[in-house]
Amino acid sequence: MGRLPRGRKTLTVVALVVVGMLTVIAAPGISRAKDAALGAAGTAIQDRPDANESCPWLDSETPIATRVDKLIHAMTPLQEATLLHLLQVNLAVPYEGYTPAIPSLCIPQITEQDGAAGVASGFMKTVVNDFPGVTQLPAPIADAAAFDPSLARQYGDVIGAEDAAKGIGLALSPTINIDRSPLWGRSYETLGEDPYLTATLATPLVQGIQANRVVSVLKHFAVYNQELNRGTSLDNSVVSDRALHEIYLPAFSAATQAGNAGAVMCSYNLINGVPACQNAALLDGILRGQWHFDGFVRSDCGSVYNEAAAMAVGVSQVKCTHLYSPQELAAAVATGHLARTELDGLARPLLTVLFQYDLIANPHPLDPDRIATTPAHRAVAQRTNAEGSVLLKNNGNLLPLDLRHISSVALIGPGGGTPMPAGHGAMHVRATNPVTAEAALRSVLGTRLRYYDGADTRTAAAVARGAGTAIVVVHDAEAELHDRTSLALPGNQDALVAAVAAANPRTIVVLETGSAVLMPWLSTVPSVLETWYPGETAGPALVDLLSGKVNPSGKLPVTFPTSAAPATMPDATAATFGGTDGRVSYTDDINVGYRWYQVNQVQPLFDFGYGLSYTRFRFSAILAKVVPAGGGAPGSGVTVQATVTNVGPVQGTDVVQCYLGYPAEAGEAPRQLRAFTRVDLAPKQSKTVQFALLPGALSTWDTRSGSWVVPAGAFRFFVGDGSGSAELPLTATVELAAASLGPNSGPGHPGG
C-alpha cells in the first residue's frame, strides 16, 4: 500500500465569505436531499460487479504508478481539472472541502475536514450538520506539554479514526508551525515553540492519523506565525535562511520523511517576498529536492495569489478561490494554452496518494451523523489532560487536596468552571460528552461544593471566604483570524483572582489558556495549575489532578514572560509581530522562544520545559560519550546517560530533558533541547536514562554551503527537567571534530 502503514425541495441558500472561509445559513428540509447526495457519492466502488473491467485502475494487484497512468489516460481534461479545485461546504455536502464524484471513472467524492483537536465543525457551525458524536480532545498544545510521543500517536489515532468514521479521507492536521509568539491566535493549535519538540511529536501524530487510511495534510508550509494581514501581500515573513532551516522547517522535514505524511498545505504568507504556494525554492528545492517528498501539495483557503506561478511549482489542489477553474483549465488545454502534460503533472501526485490510501476503490462511507466517539477515545483525551497539565506553583504543598475530608470547596469561574474547553476557529470541535469542573466536583463533594460563575468580584470573594479551599478557573480566548492584542487575561479576571485570593489564602488558580498569559496576582496565590484548553474531559481530569489521583507531570512547551514589553518578551513590537510596511521582520532569527531569553539574559516568569510535581526528583551520574557514526557516514554521535531518583513521598513521572550547548563559535543559544523521555518512579526508586544523539542533532545550518555541519570544538550537555539553568543540575562536555552532513539532516531529522 505504499505510504499506508500496515497495521429535494427547493432551497434558499445564503452564503457569506469571511476572509476566505465559507459560512452557510441552513434552510429547513435539507436532510433528505443531503442523505441522497451523500449516498450517491459515497457508494463503495467495489460493490459494482463490473468495476474492475470498466475501471481497470481499481485493480489492487497493479502497481500504483500504472493505475495512475491508466486513470489519467481515461480522463478528459475537465474531469482531471475537477479534482484540482476543492469545493466548499454546502447544504447538501456538509464536509469542509470536497471534490465531486465522477461515477463514470469510478471516482467517489473525496472529502476533507479540519482539525488538529478532532473532527472540527469550526466555521461550519451554522451548517445543518456540524459533526456531532465526536471527541473534543484537549488542544494540541496540551498534547505537546505531555512530552510523550506515544501519547501523540494515540492522539493522532483518535483524529484519524473519527475522521474515517465520518467519511473523511483527508485530515487537515496537524498544525506544526512554531509558536513564535504567544500573541498568535492559533498558538493553541501548535506543539509549542521548540523545533525539536515539534518535530518529535509531529511524526507520531501523522502516523496515528494515517493508520486509519486518512491522509494527514501538514499545515502550514511554512513560516506562518500570525493572523494579522493573513492572505495578503502584507503578511511577508522576512526570515534568514539559517532560521528557516533551524527553526521553521525541522518539523515538516520529520513529518514528511519519518511520518510519511501524504500531503502538505502551503501557507498564506509570503516568505521573503515570495508567496509560499508559489515558492520554488521551498516546494521544489527543499520539500521535493532535499526531502524527496512524493505526496501532493495543496493550498490553504485562498493562499494562491497567481495561478500560473502555483501550477509551475506543482500545487495540485486549491480551495476558496476562483483560480484553477476546471472549465477554464479544460478550455486552456483545448486551445493549446496549457499542455495536457502539465495538467497531468498536477493530478498525478494527488491520485497517487488517493490510491495509496485506497480512497478511490474503497472510500470511507460518507456518514457525517455517525457516532464516532468511543470510551477509548475519551480515555485518550483524559490521558492528555493528565499528562499535559502543568503544575506551575504549589507553595506549602496546598495540592493535592483531600477531597474526602475537606470542609468545603468554592469553585469560581464561568461555564461551570470550564470556561474555555476548546479554541475558536476552524479547529473548534463540538463536544459530545462534556463534563465541567462543577459537575465533576459536585459528584465528589456534593453539598460541600460552592459554585459561582465569577461575574461579580465581591460576590466571588464572599463565596470563597470561609471555604476550605477556593478554586478560580480563568482563561484567555484564542481564535483563528484574530491574534491576541494582550497577554493579560480578558475582562475582570485578574481582579477576580486578586479578590478571591484576598478572601481565602488557600486559593488555587486553574488556567485554561492556549499559550502564555500574564499573572500579576501570582505572588498572592499558593498554587497555579495550567490545563490549557482541556476538551470534553475537563471535569474528571481536573478532579484527578486536584485530588492527587493523578500526579502532574506536564512541562511547558512555551515560555511564559513576566510582561509583554519588548525588553521582557521576544517579538513584542509591531515590526516583529504583525508587521510594518509590508514586512514582518524575524529579527529574533534563530533565537526563538526560550533561546531569546537565554541569549538576552532575560528571566521569564516560567521557563520552557518547566513543570512541578507532587513529589521531588534528583539527578546524578551524568556520562557523555562520543560514538562514531559508522557505516562510512560523516560525523560522530554522542550518548548521554544520567540517573534520576524520586526523592519525594509519592509516585510520580518526570520528563527528563537533555539540552545541547554548542561551541561558542557556532553562534547558537546556550542550551537547546535535543532529547527527552518520561520516567515513572515510585518513592526512592532510581532509573538510568540514556539518550543517543546522532550527528544531525549536533549540527547547525551553514547557508554558504547549503549543508548541515557539525562545528569542531567542545559540546556541553545538560540534563534535568527544564530549560532554565536551575532545572539542569548535570553537565558534561565532549570534544567533536568538524563534519559536513549534507542538506538533508539536522536536529529532529529521522536519520540524524
Coordinates of C-alpha atoms in Angstrom, one line a residue, residues 136-138 385 411-424 428 431 433-441 451-454 471-476 493 510-513 531-543 546:
Q136 CA -13.4 17.1 21.8
L137 CA -9.8 16.4 22.6
P138 CA -7.7 18.8 24.7
N385 CA -5.3 16.1 30.3
L411 CA -15.3 26.9 42.6
I412 CA -15.4 30.2 40.8
G413 CA -15.4 30.7 37.1
P414 CA -17.9 30.8 34.2
G415 CA -19.2 27.8 32.3
G416 CA -19.4 25.6 35.3
G417 CA -15.7 26.2 36.0
T418 CA -14.8 25.1 32.5
P419 CA -14.9 28.4 30.6
M420 CA -12.7 27.6 27.6
P421 CA -12.7 23.8 26.7
A422 CA -11.7 24.5 23.1
G423 CA -10.2 27.2 21.0
H424 CA -12.2 29.0 18.4
H428 CA -13.3 24.1 17.0
A431 CA -18.1 18.2 22.4
N433 CA -20.0 14.2 26.4
P434 CA -18.7 17.4 28.1
V435 CA -18.2 17.2 31.8
T436 CA -17.5 20.5 33.5
A437 CA -15.4 21.1 36.6
E438 CA -18.6 21.9 38.5
A439 CA -20.3 18.6 37.6
A440 CA -17.2 16.5 38.3
L441 CA -16.5 18.2 41.7
Y451 CA -20.1 27.3 42.8
Y452 CA -20.3 30.9 41.4
D453 CA -19.6 32.0 37.9
G454 CA -17.4 34.9 38.9
I471 CA -10.5 27.3 43.1
V472 CA -10.6 30.1 40.5
V473 CA -10.7 29.0 36.8
V474 CA -9.6 31.7 34.4
H475 CA -9.0 31.7 30.7
D476 CA -7.8 33.5 27.6
Q493 CA -10.3 38.0 35.6
V510 CA -6.6 26.9 37.2
L511 CA -5.6 28.3 33.8
E512 CA -7.4 27.3 30.6
T513 CA -5.2 29.1 28.1
T531 CA -4.7 22.8 32.0
W532 CA -4.7 24.5 28.5
Y533 CA -8.0 24.1 26.6
P534 CA -9.0 20.8 28.2
G535 CA -11.7 19.5 26.0
E536 CA -14.7 17.5 27.0
T537 CA -13.0 15.5 29.8
A538 CA -12.0 18.7 31.6
G539 CA -14.0 18.0 34.8
P540 CA -13.0 14.4 35.6
A541 CA -9.3 15.2 34.7
L542 CA -9.3 18.3 37.0
V543 CA -10.7 16.3 39.9
L546 CA -6.6 18.3 42.4

